[in-house]
Amino acid sequence: MRNINFKLIVSDFDGTLLTSSDEIPQSVKTAISDYVDCGGIFAVCTGRMLCSILPRVRELGLKGIVVAHQGTVIAEIESGKILKYGGLESVDVAQICKSIEGYGHYINVYSGDDIYTNIPKQDEHLKLYEKIIGVEAQGITDMPLSEYVLKNNLFCQKVASLVSPSNRDTLYNNLVKDLGEKFDVTCSASVLVEVSPRSDNKGEALKFIANYFGIDISSTVAIGDNLNDLSMINAAGVGVAVGNATQELKDAADFVTVTNDEGAVAKIIEKFGYK
């Protein structure tokens, strides 16, 4: 049995642990299993909903805890027990929706295991998104979503806008200007701009996991690919950007590794996981 170096490794899921063909390479599965067998702790921290990520981490045979909704929800993997359940009150969700509506973009609102959207249900991009996350959205077309969340008093974990890559940065910058002082505005993919509680980000989630297992933050590694991973990259003892990461994340990282399609997580476990 090998001696553990960094005791906790936390990885983003889409674009980091998962390949571009929506698979977890066998080399990565084996590396994670070996690391855990030697006493290391491996956790997934994702922007996905809890009901979307739980089956995938169970597929990996992981135990312990998993982070969903950018850090807003944290749960035990085996039991599904919620350890943290944060979110936004309906008045805040409505404010965010109104801002996005003002720029003429579609909106997804995430509340527990449900997604509410004003994207036409026949839209191919929505269908692809639903297929990837394994959750079907509820279409809301009879009123603006900003009104719907208030009418139904929805407590939500985040709000997202599914946009074309050419529009992402403009919408992101506009929402930072409009909402950035009160909320966490970030991007999790080339087509997603997301808004969530300011105090519930991946960096805070990493600290929660470290504290939960009694591990000093200096003995942690965080791996990611996009802007929503920046807070945990900065918080970790070693912050790692995969080769396909955005340039901003690479610039902030302590180390840049190979791409998600080249088994990035396995490479990082081998490099930092053992003495």
mmCIF file of C-alpha atoms in Angstrom:
data_model
loop_
_atom_site.group_PDB
_atom_site.id
_atom_site.type_symbol
_atom_site.label_atom_id
_atom_site.label_comp_id
_atom_site.label_asym_id
_atom_site.label_seq_id
_atom_site.Cartn_x
_atom_site.Cartn_y
_atom_site.Cartn_z
ATOM 1 C CA MET A 1 0.000 0.000 0.000
ATOM 2 C CA ARG A 2 1.350 3.410 -1.005
ATOM 3 C CA ASN A 3 1.685 6.360 1.375
ATOM 4 C CA ILE A 4 -0.725 9.244 0.801
ATOM 5 C CA ASN A 5 0.662 12.731 0.159
ATOM 6 C CA PHE A 6 -2.268 15.102 -0.372
ATOM 7 C CA LYS A 7 -5.123 13.615 1.644
ATOM 8 C CA LEU A 8 -8.068 15.140 -0.220
ATOM 9 C CA ILE A 9 -8.514 15.503 -3.976
ATOM 10 C CA VAL A 10 -11.647 17.272 -5.209
ATOM 11 C CA SER A 11 -12.573 17.290 -8.883
ATOM 12 C CA ASP A 12 -15.086 19.055 -11.043
ATOM 13 C CA PHE A 13 -17.174 16.650 -13.132
ATOM 14 C CA ASP A 14 -18.093 17.868 -16.633
ATOM 15 C CA GLY A 15 -15.039 18.840 -18.658
ATOM 16 C CA THR A 16 -12.674 17.535 -15.978
ATOM 17 C CA LEU A 17 -13.496 14.055 -14.698
ATOM 18 C CA LEU A 18 -15.836 13.360 -17.598
ATOM 19 C CA THR A 19 -14.543 13.162 -21.167
ATOM 20 C CA SER A 20 -16.021 15.087 -24.076
ATOM 21 C CA SER A 21 -17.873 11.878 -25.028
ATOM 22 C CA ASP A 22 -19.607 11.775 -21.617
ATOM 23 C CA GLU A 23 -17.539 8.900 -20.242
ATOM 24 C CA ILE A 24 -15.295 8.294 -17.245
ATOM 25 C CA PRO A 25 -12.133 6.579 -18.564
ATOM 26 C CA GLN A 26 -11.207 3.276 -16.963
ATOM 27 C CA SER A 27 -7.771 4.675 -16.135
ATOM 28 C CA VAL A 28 -9.457 7.395 -14.074
ATOM 29 C CA LYS A 29 -11.776 4.923 -12.332
ATOM 30 C CA THR A 30 -8.807 2.730 -11.420
ATOM 31 C CA ALA A 31 -6.717 5.672 -10.208
ATOM 32 C CA ILE A 32 -9.529 6.908 -7.966
ATOM 33 C CA SER A 33 -10.183 3.436 -6.560
ATOM 34 C CA ASP A 34 -6.493 2.835 -5.814
ATOM 35 C CA TYR A 35 -6.121 6.251 -4.167
ATOM 36 C CA VAL A 36 -9.150 5.671 -1.925
ATOM 37 C CA ASP A 37 -7.970 2.143 -1.056
ATOM 38 C CA CYS A 38 -4.696 3.651 0.157
ATOM 39 C CA GLY A 39 -6.545 6.040 2.456
ATOM 40 C CA GLY A 40 -7.046 9.124 0.289
ATOM 41 C CA ILE A 41 -10.366 10.938 0.049
ATOM 42 C CA PHE A 42 -11.742 11.754 -3.390
ATOM 43 C CA ALA A 43 -14.792 13.958 -3.897
ATOM 44 C CA VAL A 44 -16.704 15.463 -6.806
ATOM 45 C CA CYS A 45 -17.766 19.123 -6.769
ATOM 46 C CA THR A 46 -20.066 20.067 -9.635
ATOM 47 C CA GLY A 47 -22.581 22.584 -10.864
ATOM 48 C CA ARG A 48 -24.976 19.729 -11.645
ATOM 49 C CA MET A 49 -28.123 19.073 -9.639
ATOM 50 C CA LEU A 50 -27.852 16.494 -6.873
ATOM 51 C CA CYS A 51 -30.228 14.097 -8.645
ATOM 52 C CA SER A 52 -28.004 14.338 -11.732
ATOM 53 C CA ILE A 53 -24.621 13.750 -10.062
ATOM 54 C CA LEU A 54 -25.522 11.110 -7.454
ATOM 55 C CA PRO A 55 -25.897 8.246 -9.971
ATOM 56 C CA ARG A 56 -22.584 9.141 -11.592
ATOM 57 C CA VAL A 57 -20.530 9.203 -8.374
ATOM 58 C CA ARG A 58 -22.196 5.969 -7.251
ATOM 59 C CA GLU A 59 -21.157 4.528 -10.606
ATOM 60 C CA LEU A 60 -17.587 5.307 -9.550
ATOM 61 C CA GLY A 61 -18.106 3.416 -6.304
ATOM 62 C CA LEU A 62 -17.394 6.569 -4.315
ATOM 63 C CA LYS A 63 -18.434 6.924 -0.713
ATOM 64 C CA GLY A 64 -18.245 10.036 1.466
ATOM 65 C CA ILE A 65 -19.885 13.222 0.190
ATOM 66 C CA VAL A 66 -20.652 14.984 -3.082
ATOM 67 C CA VAL A 67 -21.167 18.672 -3.854
ATOM 68 C CA ALA A 68 -23.893 19.830 -6.251
ATOM 69 C CA HIS A 69 -25.237 23.170 -7.540
ATOM 70 C CA GLN A 70 -21.813 24.915 -7.343
ATOM 71 C CA GLY A 71 -21.613 24.280 -3.592
ATOM 72 C CA THR A 72 -25.180 25.122 -2.632
ATOM 73 C CA VAL A 73 -26.055 21.475 -1.874
ATOM 74 C CA ILE A 74 -23.799 18.919 -0.175
ATOM 75 C CA ALA A 75 -24.908 15.350 0.505
ATOM 76 C CA GLU A 76 -23.758 11.909 1.603
ATOM 77 C CA ILE A 77 -23.305 9.682 -1.421
ATOM 78 C CA GLU A 78 -24.521 6.373 -0.033
ATOM 79 C CA SER A 79 -27.576 7.555 1.889
ATOM 80 C CA GLY A 80 -28.368 10.719 -0.048
ATOM 81 C CA LYS A 81 -28.672 12.552 3.268
ATOM 82 C CA ILE A 82 -28.414 16.316 2.835
ATOM 83 C CA LEU A 83 -25.614 17.926 4.843
ATOM 84 C CA LYS A 84 -26.095 21.421 3.463
ATOM 85 C CA TYR A 85 -29.035 22.851 1.541
ATOM 86 C CA GLY A 86 -28.614 26.455 0.570
ATOM 87 C CA GLY A 87 -30.271 28.573 -2.046
ATOM 88 C CA LEU A 88 -32.057 31.736 -3.035
ATOM 89 C CA GLU A 89 -35.407 33.055 -1.849
ATOM 90 C CA SER A 90 -38.005 33.650 -4.558
ATOM 91 C CA VAL A 91 -37.566 37.439 -4.476
ATOM 92 C CA ASP A 92 -33.857 37.027 -5.265
ATOM 93 C CA VAL A 93 -34.562 34.477 -7.990
ATOM 94 C CA ALA A 94 -37.051 36.880 -9.545
ATOM 95 C CA GLN A 95 -34.462 39.675 -9.522
ATOM 96 C CA ILE A 96 -31.964 37.454 -11.333
ATOM 97 C CA CYS A 97 -34.563 36.299 -13.855
ATOM 98 C CA LYS A 98 -35.635 39.878 -14.596
ATOM 99 C CA SER A 99 -32.054 40.841 -15.297
ATOM 100 C CA ILE A 100 -31.598 37.969 -17.764
ATOM 101 C CA GLU A 101 -35.011 38.642 -19.315
ATOM 102 C CA GLY A 102 -33.894 42.212 -19.895
ATOM 103 C CA TYR A 103 -31.105 40.942 -22.142
ATOM 104 C CA GLY A 104 -33.467 38.699 -24.098
ATOM 105 C CA HIS A 105 -31.981 35.335 -23.125
ATOM 106 C CA TYR A 106 -33.606 32.094 -22.074
ATOM 107 C CA ILE A 107 -33.557 31.020 -18.429
ATOM 108 C CA ASN A 108 -33.347 27.796 -16.421
ATOM 109 C CA VAL A 109 -34.311 27.929 -12.743
ATOM 110 C CA TYR A 110 -33.175 25.069 -10.479
ATOM 111 C CA SER A 111 -35.209 24.153 -7.400
ATOM 112 C CA GLY A 112 -34.320 20.885 -5.689
ATOM 113 C CA ASP A 113 -34.751 18.117 -8.270
ATOM 114 C CA ASP A 114 -36.729 20.328 -10.652
ATOM 115 C CA ILE A 115 -35.745 22.607 -13.528
ATOM 116 C CA TYR A 116 -38.123 25.278 -14.782
ATOM 117 C CA THR A 117 -37.352 26.747 -18.197
ATOM 118 C CA ASN A 118 -38.764 29.139 -20.758
ATOM 119 C CA ILE A 119 -36.768 27.491 -23.545
ATOM 120 C CA PRO A 120 -39.158 25.887 -26.080
ATOM 121 C CA LYS A 121 -39.360 22.189 -25.292
ATOM 122 C CA GLN A 122 -38.588 21.258 -28.905
ATOM 123 C CA ASP A 123 -35.305 23.226 -28.837
ATOM 124 C CA GLU A 124 -32.435 20.901 -29.790
ATOM 125 C CA HIS A 125 -29.976 22.522 -27.394
ATOM 126 C CA LEU A 126 -32.366 22.012 -24.486
ATOM 127 C CA LYS A 127 -32.899 18.387 -25.484
ATOM 128 C CA LEU A 128 -29.146 17.810 -25.563
ATOM 129 C CA TYR A 129 -28.730 19.489 -22.183
ATOM 130 C CA GLU A 130 -31.513 17.354 -20.690
ATOM 131 C CA LYS A 131 -29.900 14.218 -22.081
ATOM 132 C CA ILE A 132 -26.497 15.102 -20.623
ATOM 133 C CA ILE A 133 -27.786 15.818 -17.107
ATOM 134 C CA GLY A 134 -30.515 13.169 -17.140
ATOM 135 C CA VAL A 135 -33.259 15.567 -16.012
ATOM 136 C CA GLU A 136 -36.245 16.813 -18.017
ATOM 137 C CA ALA A 137 -37.129 20.468 -17.548
ATOM 138 C CA GLN A 138 -40.635 21.752 -16.901
ATOM 139 C CA GLY A 139 -41.615 24.222 -19.588
ATOM 140 C CA ILE A 140 -43.050 27.551 -18.428
ATOM 141 C CA THR A 141 -44.401 29.635 -21.303
ATOM 142 C CA ASP A 142 -47.577 31.271 -19.995
ATOM 143 C CA MET A 143 -45.738 33.941 -17.986
ATOM 144 C CA PRO A 144 -42.199 35.278 -17.469
ATOM 145 C CA LEU A 145 -40.137 33.077 -15.177
ATOM 146 C CA SER A 146 -39.538 36.073 -12.931
ATOM 147 C CA GLU A 147 -43.287 36.116 -12.260
ATOM 148 C CA TYR A 148 -43.596 32.332 -12.016
ATOM 149 C CA VAL A 149 -41.011 31.972 -9.237
ATOM 150 C CA LEU A 150 -42.717 34.691 -7.187
ATOM 151 C CA LYS A 151 -46.197 33.285 -7.735
ATOM 152 C CA ASN A 152 -45.051 29.832 -6.618
ATOM 153 C CA ASN A 153 -42.621 31.079 -3.948
ATOM 154 C CA LEU A 154 -39.821 28.899 -5.327
ATOM 155 C CA PHE A 155 -36.687 28.408 -3.235
ATOM 156 C CA CYS A 156 -33.947 27.793 -5.788
ATOM 157 C CA GLN A 157 -30.315 26.748 -5.784
ATOM 158 C CA LYS A 158 -29.314 28.666 -8.897
ATOM 159 C CA VAL A 159 -30.423 30.357 -12.098
ATOM 160 C CA ALA A 160 -28.744 29.719 -15.443
ATOM 161 C CA SER A 161 -28.938 30.967 -18.980
ATOM 162 C CA LEU A 162 -28.204 28.603 -21.865
ATOM 163 C CA VAL A 163 -26.671 30.790 -24.580
ATOM 164 C CA SER A 164 -24.571 30.488 -27.706
ATOM 165 C CA PRO A 165 -20.792 30.637 -27.088
ATOM 166 C CA SER A 166 -20.650 33.949 -28.946
ATOM 167 C CA ASN A 167 -23.090 35.526 -26.465
ATOM 168 C CA ARG A 168 -21.749 34.011 -23.254
ATOM 169 C CA ASP A 169 -19.106 36.565 -22.313
ATOM 170 C CA THR A 170 -21.369 39.542 -23.044
ATOM 171 C CA LEU A 171 -24.153 38.155 -20.863
ATOM 172 C CA TYR A 172 -21.673 37.199 -18.157
ATOM 173 C CA ASN A 173 -20.207 40.717 -18.043
ATOM 174 C CA ASN A 174 -23.677 42.280 -18.001
ATOM 175 C CA LEU A 175 -24.823 40.070 -15.121
ATOM 176 C CA VAL A 176 -21.649 40.744 -13.148
ATOM 177 C CA LYS A 177 -22.429 44.454 -13.537
ATOM 178 C CA ASP A 178 -26.083 44.015 -12.569
ATOM 179 C CA LEU A 179 -25.851 41.320 -9.903
ATOM 180 C CA GLY A 180 -22.221 40.721 -8.972
ATOM 181 C CA GLU A 181 -22.280 42.668 -5.711
ATOM 182 C CA LYS A 182 -25.069 40.470 -4.320
ATOM 183 C CA PHE A 183 -24.725 37.099 -6.071
ATOM 184 C CA ASP A 184 -22.061 34.772 -7.442
ATOM 185 C CA VAL A 185 -22.058 35.075 -11.234
ATOM 186 C CA THR A 186 -20.010 32.488 -13.080
ATOM 187 C CA CYS A 187 -19.707 30.248 -16.149
ATOM 188 C CA SER A 188 -19.614 26.461 -16.059
ATOM 189 C CA ALA A 189 -19.411 25.797 -19.811
ATOM 190 C CA SER A 190 -19.046 27.666 -23.075
ATOM 191 C CA VAL A 191 -22.851 27.909 -23.254
ATOM 192 C CA LEU A 192 -23.814 28.460 -19.597
ATOM 193 C CA VAL A 193 -23.881 31.581 -17.445
ATOM 194 C CA GLU A 194 -25.001 30.832 -13.869
ATOM 195 C CA VAL A 195 -26.025 32.852 -10.821
ATOM 196 C CA SER A 196 -26.107 31.391 -7.304
ATOM 197 C CA PRO A 197 -25.761 32.531 -3.665
ATOM 198 C CA ARG A 198 -22.585 34.523 -3.147
ATOM 199 C CA SER A 199 -21.488 32.452 -0.146
ATOM 200 C CA ASP A 200 -22.137 29.096 -1.820
ATOM 201 C CA ASN A 201 -19.324 28.502 -4.283
ATOM 202 C CA LYS A 202 -16.950 25.639 -4.917
ATOM 203 C CA GLY A 203 -14.205 27.180 -2.814
ATOM 204 C CA GLU A 204 -16.457 27.212 0.250
ATOM 205 C CA ALA A 205 -17.525 23.662 -0.588
ATOM 206 C CA LEU A 206 -13.897 22.532 -0.630
ATOM 207 C CA LYS A 207 -13.414 24.047 2.833
ATOM 208 C CA PHE A 208 -16.577 22.254 4.011
ATOM 209 C CA ILE A 209 -15.269 18.885 2.796
ATOM 210 C CA ALA A 210 -11.838 19.435 4.334
ATOM 211 C CA ASN A 211 -13.401 20.391 7.663
ATOM 212 C CA TYR A 212 -15.839 17.467 7.478
ATOM 213 C CA PHE A 213 -12.965 14.995 7.209
ATOM 214 C CA GLY A 214 -10.608 16.907 9.503
ATOM 215 C CA ILE A 215 -8.082 17.683 6.777
ATOM 216 C CA ASP A 216 -5.988 20.838 6.663
ATOM 217 C CA ILE A 217 -6.780 22.890 3.561
ATOM 218 C CA SER A 218 -3.067 22.865 2.666
ATOM 219 C CA SER A 219 -3.347 19.104 2.120
ATOM 220 C CA THR A 220 -5.990 19.410 -0.587
ATOM 221 C CA VAL A 221 -5.910 19.357 -4.383
ATOM 222 C CA ALA A 222 -8.694 20.836 -6.546
ATOM 223 C CA ILE A 223 -9.054 20.128 -10.274
ATOM 224 C CA GLY A 224 -11.258 22.039 -12.714
ATOM 225 C CA ASP A 225 -11.791 23.416 -16.189
ATOM 226 C CA ASN A 226 -13.979 26.524 -16.060
ATOM 227 C CA LEU A 227 -14.663 29.807 -14.317
ATOM 228 C CA ASN A 228 -16.951 28.210 -11.721
ATOM 229 C CA ASP A 229 -13.926 26.191 -10.519
ATOM 230 C CA LEU A 230 -11.837 29.286 -9.832
ATOM 231 C CA SER A 231 -12.806 29.650 -6.174
ATOM 232 C CA MET A 232 -11.817 26.074 -5.304
ATOM 233 C CA ILE A 233 -8.633 26.301 -7.373
ATOM 234 C CA ASN A 234 -7.691 29.338 -5.293
ATOM 235 C CA ALA A 235 -8.739 27.751 -1.994
ATOM 236 C CA ALA A 236 -6.907 24.431 -2.405
ATOM 237 C CA GLY A 237 -3.390 23.608 -1.303
ATOM 238 C CA VAL A 238 -2.721 22.864 -4.972
ATOM 239 C CA GLY A 239 -5.038 24.177 -7.670
ATOM 240 C CA VAL A 240 -4.984 22.298 -10.966
ATOM 241 C CA ALA A 241 -6.384 23.253 -14.374
ATOM 242 C CA VAL A 242 -6.921 20.533 -16.953
ATOM 243 C CA GLY A 243 -5.472 21.046 -20.423
ATOM 244 C CA ASN A 244 -8.870 21.971 -21.893
ATOM 245 C CA ALA A 245 -9.531 24.579 -19.191
ATOM 246 C CA THR A 246 -10.212 28.237 -19.877
ATOM 247 C CA GLN A 247 -7.152 30.472 -19.968
ATOM 248 C CA GLU A 248 -8.322 32.346 -16.876
ATOM 249 C CA LEU A 249 -8.326 29.124 -14.859
ATOM 250 C CA LYS A 250 -4.931 28.086 -16.230
ATOM 251 C CA ASP A 251 -3.495 31.449 -15.239
ATOM 252 C CA ALA A 252 -4.781 31.021 -11.674
ATOM 253 C CA ALA A 253 -3.748 27.380 -11.267
ATOM 254 C CA ASP A 254 -0.606 26.121 -9.573
ATOM 255 C CA PHE A 255 -0.333 23.346 -12.140
ATOM 256 C CA VAL A 256 -1.751 22.632 -15.610
ATOM 257 C CA THR A 257 -2.171 19.007 -16.648
ATOM 258 C CA VAL A 258 -3.419 17.107 -19.710
ATOM 259 C CA THR A 259 -6.988 17.343 -21.020
ATOM 260 C CA ASN A 260 -10.053 15.538 -19.708
ATOM 261 C CA ASP A 261 -9.885 13.263 -22.757
ATOM 262 C CA GLU A 262 -6.356 12.237 -21.758
ATOM 263 C CA GLY A 263 -7.194 11.078 -18.247
ATOM 264 C CA ALA A 264 -6.324 14.312 -16.441
ATOM 265 C CA VAL A 265 -7.659 13.210 -13.050
ATOM 266 C CA ALA A 266 -5.631 9.982 -13.115
ATOM 267 C CA LYS A 267 -2.485 11.973 -13.908
ATOM 268 C CA ILE A 268 -3.092 14.328 -10.985
ATOM 269 C CA ILE A 269 -3.780 11.508 -8.533
ATOM 270 C CA GLU A 270 -0.486 9.922 -9.512
ATOM 271 C CA LYS A 271 1.440 13.199 -9.273
ATOM 272 C CA PHE A 272 0.034 14.614 -6.035
ATOM 273 C CA GLY A 273 -1.785 11.755 -4.359
ATOM 274 C CA TYR A 274 1.217 9.784 -3.168
ATOM 275 C CA LYS A 275 4.562 10.426 -1.499
#
